[in-house]
Amino acid sequence: FIFLFYFFSRWSRERVQNHFRRLLKPRLSGLIFYILLTIFVLFSFTSLGPKFPSSYGFSSKDKRQDNSKGVPSGKERSKVESTPVLNPHNFHLMISNSRLCNDDDEIHLLILVTSSADHFNERQAIRSTWGHPDYLSTYSTRLIFLLANPNNLSTQRMIVEEYRTYGDLIQEDFVESYMNLTLKTVMGIKWASLHCSRASYVMKTDDDIFVNVPLLTTHLTSLSGGRERGGQGERVRLFTGK
Ligand SMILES: *[C@@H]1O[C@H](CO)[C@@H](O)[C@H](O)[C@H]1NC(C)=O
Ligand SMILES: *[C@@H]1O[C@H](CO)[C@@H](O)[C@H](O)[C@H]1NC(C)=O
């Protein structure tokens, strides 16, 4: 536009033509250089845009659609389902305890206790104190220990024996180590959702913790029942911040 203004502000056609000749001839190579430069700059800008790896299965456009509707449509859902899971948890269950919640009794609270495979004494201490099954059942509470693979045959034999006696543990086939505690927590949440989903509350703790079950369950009841506070009996979930 600046060029056009410059040329047409001088109304003489001849002058313009002369100008063109003088301007373009010696600078033709320069002009081509600028055109190529412009194409190059435009090209590099378009290829520099935000890029999502195709394995994530969405572009920024899809994301906006999802947010506006809340629930993804059928097409978007199939796209989500075909998306690889970033942190799959597909470890083999060595002891899959699916019977702990297999009855019709109410389960108000499920307590998951991470415990190192060789912590036999710690587990026994919990069973004979705050985690005694009879004591817990008066509070509609169940307890399960989460174990990993100790890679030790004699330890494993003792764990299987312990399971036969108490039936209160699950074990997955990943290496038992402190650094793998995250995996153990995920294993507990997965088990709770698959085999004990009717529990109103799930708590995760460790085998060196003493839980005040009466106080905790009373507190949870005051949150969920509402009757004590004269509410509508509508459940208030702890994690929504209602
Ligand atoms: C297996 O565990 C036992 C104790 O439970 C220990 O005495 C033994 O050394 C362990 N074996 C190996 C190979 O680590
Ligand atoms: C955690 O478990 C995985 C799967 O068994 C194993 O490959 C990894 O070495 C473990 N991590 C540690 C720190 O032991």
XYZ file of C-alpha atoms and ligand atoms in Angstrom:
270
model
C 0.000 0.000 0.000
C 2.858 2.344 0.767
C 4.300 1.608 -2.673
C 0.939 2.151 -4.399
C 0.414 5.398 -2.561
C 3.880 6.529 -3.557
C 3.267 5.772 -7.249
C -0.241 7.102 -7.581
C 0.434 10.232 -5.620
C 2.493 11.246 -8.640
C -0.280 11.489 -11.209
C 1.900 11.442 -14.288
C 1.680 8.036 -15.883
C 4.949 8.421 -17.667
C 6.751 9.338 -14.552
C 5.297 6.317 -12.915
C 6.403 4.101 -15.790
C 9.871 5.574 -15.756
C 9.933 5.145 -12.073
C 8.937 1.520 -12.398
C 11.717 0.879 -14.866
C 14.313 2.642 -12.749
C 13.067 1.063 -9.597
C 12.475 -2.476 -10.772
C 15.261 -3.152 -13.201
C 18.228 -2.873 -10.904
C 16.253 -4.150 -7.969
C 14.491 -7.090 -9.586
C 16.810 -9.566 -7.921
C 16.253 -7.742 -4.643
C 12.483 -7.959 -5.109
C 12.628 -11.680 -5.778
C 14.766 -12.024 -2.684
C 12.142 -10.226 -0.581
C 9.305 -12.331 -2.016
C 11.207 -15.522 -1.210
C 11.990 -14.181 2.258
C 8.290 -13.408 2.850
C 7.250 -16.900 1.721
C 9.912 -18.399 3.971
C 8.823 -16.348 7.015
C 5.126 -17.187 6.462
C 5.953 -20.855 6.024
C 8.012 -21.047 9.194
C 5.258 -19.302 11.199
C 2.575 -21.724 10.054
C 4.771 -24.699 10.903
C 5.654 -23.250 14.328
C 2.087 -23.312 15.660
C 1.231 -25.272 18.845
C 1.479 -28.924 18.045
C -0.085 -31.797 19.972
C 1.443 -35.180 19.378
C -1.109 -37.133 17.376
C -1.005 -39.849 20.046
C -2.873 -37.506 22.414
C -5.801 -37.825 20.075
C -6.975 -34.231 20.183
C -6.209 -30.847 18.702
C -6.903 -27.507 20.360
C -10.144 -27.389 18.325
C -11.438 -30.678 19.765
C -10.598 -29.514 23.272
C -12.715 -26.387 22.890
C -15.675 -28.435 21.662
C -15.367 -30.802 24.622
C -15.349 -27.932 27.109
C -18.381 -26.234 25.633
C -20.520 -29.366 25.740
C -19.168 -31.018 28.868
C -19.994 -34.495 27.617
C -18.095 -35.625 24.514
C -20.229 -36.721 21.591
C -20.116 -40.265 20.234
C -17.447 -39.428 17.692
C -15.305 -37.626 20.273
C -15.777 -40.405 22.790
C -14.578 -43.052 20.373
C -11.576 -40.830 19.769
C -10.942 -40.671 23.537
C -11.355 -44.434 23.878
C -8.810 -45.084 21.150
C -6.346 -42.733 22.867
C -3.510 -44.616 24.576
C -3.577 -44.306 28.373
C -0.563 -42.321 29.567
C -0.117 -44.242 32.835
C -1.658 -47.656 32.388
C -1.821 -49.826 35.477
C -1.873 -53.345 34.095
C 0.038 -55.300 36.698
C -0.925 -58.892 37.294
C -2.759 -59.543 40.549
C -0.933 -62.224 42.521
C -3.617 -62.203 45.209
C -6.871 -60.749 43.951
C -9.191 -60.524 46.889
C -12.636 -60.055 45.363
C -14.635 -61.424 48.293
C -13.896 -58.846 51.007
C -16.881 -56.751 49.949
C -18.958 -59.681 48.670
C -21.958 -59.406 50.975
C -24.954 -57.173 51.462
C -23.840 -55.359 54.606
C -23.468 -51.619 54.438
C -19.897 -50.418 53.901
C -19.550 -46.879 55.118
C -15.766 -46.694 55.016
C -13.148 -48.772 53.232
C -9.601 -48.355 54.555
C -6.689 -49.184 52.245
C -3.431 -49.780 54.135
C -0.184 -49.764 52.155
C 2.121 -52.283 53.761
C 5.514 -53.607 52.718
C 5.360 -57.311 51.888
C 7.606 -58.281 54.812
C 5.792 -56.135 57.424
C 4.079 -59.144 58.999
C 4.336 -57.685 62.526
C 2.901 -54.304 61.537
C -0.136 -55.924 59.934
C -0.646 -58.171 62.934
C -0.479 -55.159 65.255
C -3.221 -53.426 63.266
C -5.410 -56.559 63.217
C -5.217 -56.835 66.983
C -5.886 -53.135 67.687
C -7.752 -50.507 65.671
C -8.137 -52.770 62.622
C -9.748 -55.768 64.291
C -12.493 -56.996 61.912
C -15.130 -57.337 64.657
C -14.356 -53.872 65.969
C -14.443 -52.365 62.445
C -17.726 -54.040 61.565
C -19.494 -52.146 64.364
C -18.587 -48.999 62.403
C -19.516 -50.491 58.984
C -15.849 -50.293 58.075
C -13.586 -52.722 56.174
C -9.822 -52.811 55.921
C -7.497 -54.244 53.292
C -3.691 -54.333 53.081
C -1.931 -53.471 49.818
C 1.188 -55.522 49.052
C 3.602 -55.760 46.131
C 5.946 -58.519 44.986
C 8.846 -59.134 47.432
C 10.609 -61.409 44.905
C 11.427 -63.784 47.723
C 9.966 -67.253 47.764
C 9.911 -67.776 51.507
C 8.325 -64.352 52.091
C 5.748 -65.073 49.391
C 4.818 -68.407 51.021
C 4.211 -66.608 54.312
C 2.036 -64.006 52.581
C -0.121 -66.684 50.941
C -0.505 -68.336 54.354
C -1.422 -64.973 55.890
C -4.045 -64.427 53.183
C -5.573 -67.863 53.846
C -5.844 -67.017 57.523
C -7.152 -63.444 57.392
C -8.334 -62.822 53.827
C -7.617 -59.117 54.188
C -4.885 -58.359 51.646
C -4.280 -57.959 47.930
C -0.984 -58.242 46.110
C 0.157 -57.079 42.700
C 3.143 -58.135 40.664
C 5.345 -55.027 40.750
C 8.605 -54.722 42.674
C 8.066 -53.984 46.375
C 9.962 -50.747 47.045
C 9.418 -47.368 48.636
C 9.662 -45.665 45.228
C 6.736 -47.792 44.032
C 4.321 -46.551 46.701
C 2.477 -44.549 44.035
C 1.783 -47.748 42.109
C 0.503 -49.297 45.300
C -1.923 -46.436 45.874
C -3.204 -46.700 42.302
C -3.611 -50.443 42.790
C -5.748 -49.790 45.883
C -7.967 -47.241 44.122
C -8.376 -49.596 41.163
C -9.312 -52.486 43.431
C -11.766 -50.323 45.385
C -13.504 -49.232 42.178
C -13.660 -52.783 40.801
C -14.443 -54.844 43.904
C -15.764 -52.488 46.581
C -17.449 -49.635 44.737
C -20.429 -49.606 47.093
C -18.282 -48.208 49.931
C -19.417 -44.655 50.692
C -15.908 -43.513 51.560
C -12.418 -44.830 50.804
C -9.409 -43.922 52.894
C -5.759 -44.686 52.173
C -3.287 -44.938 55.025
C -0.039 -46.696 56.006
C 0.766 -49.584 58.328
C 2.508 -47.281 60.836
C -0.597 -45.169 61.443
C -3.178 -45.563 64.192
C -6.590 -44.523 62.875
C -9.256 -43.265 65.269
C -12.086 -45.134 63.585
C -14.961 -44.013 65.897
C -14.076 -40.333 65.510
C -13.498 -40.628 61.769
C -16.725 -42.478 61.012
C -18.720 -40.096 63.213
C -17.252 -37.175 61.292
C -18.039 -38.818 57.942
C -21.597 -39.526 59.049
C -22.059 -35.871 59.982
C -20.899 -34.942 56.478
C -22.955 -37.491 54.585
C -26.093 -37.965 56.661
C -27.123 -34.362 57.134
C -29.764 -35.469 59.653
C -27.556 -34.494 62.563
C -27.458 -30.989 61.162
C -31.083 -30.941 60.105
C -30.242 -31.110 56.402
C -32.033 -32.864 53.553
C -30.042 -36.095 53.911
C -28.194 -35.218 50.720
C -24.677 -36.605 50.523
C -21.912 -34.013 50.629
C -18.732 -35.298 49.016
C -15.526 -34.379 50.803
C -13.569 -33.655 47.653
C -15.954 -31.359 45.804
C -15.564 -28.550 48.341
C -19.306 -27.957 48.449
C 13.946 -63.853 51.853
O 13.364 -63.370 53.049
C 13.873 -63.983 54.225
C 13.120 -63.445 55.412
O 11.762 -63.341 55.132
C 15.366 -63.717 54.350
O 15.863 -64.378 55.474
C 16.075 -64.185 53.102
O 17.427 -63.805 53.156
C 15.433 -63.598 51.858
N 16.028 -64.167 50.675
C 16.553 -63.422 49.717
C 17.104 -64.154 48.545
O 16.597 -62.209 49.793
C 8.702 -50.491 40.518
O 8.045 -51.570 39.896
C 8.374 -51.762 38.537
C 7.526 -52.897 38.010
O 7.752 -54.082 38.700
C 9.861 -52.056 38.409
O 10.208 -52.201 37.053
C 10.655 -50.931 39.026
O 12.017 -51.243 39.028
C 10.186 -50.692 40.451
N 10.858 -49.494 40.968
C 11.721 -49.556 41.969
C 12.303 -48.250 42.377
O 12.002 -50.612 42.525
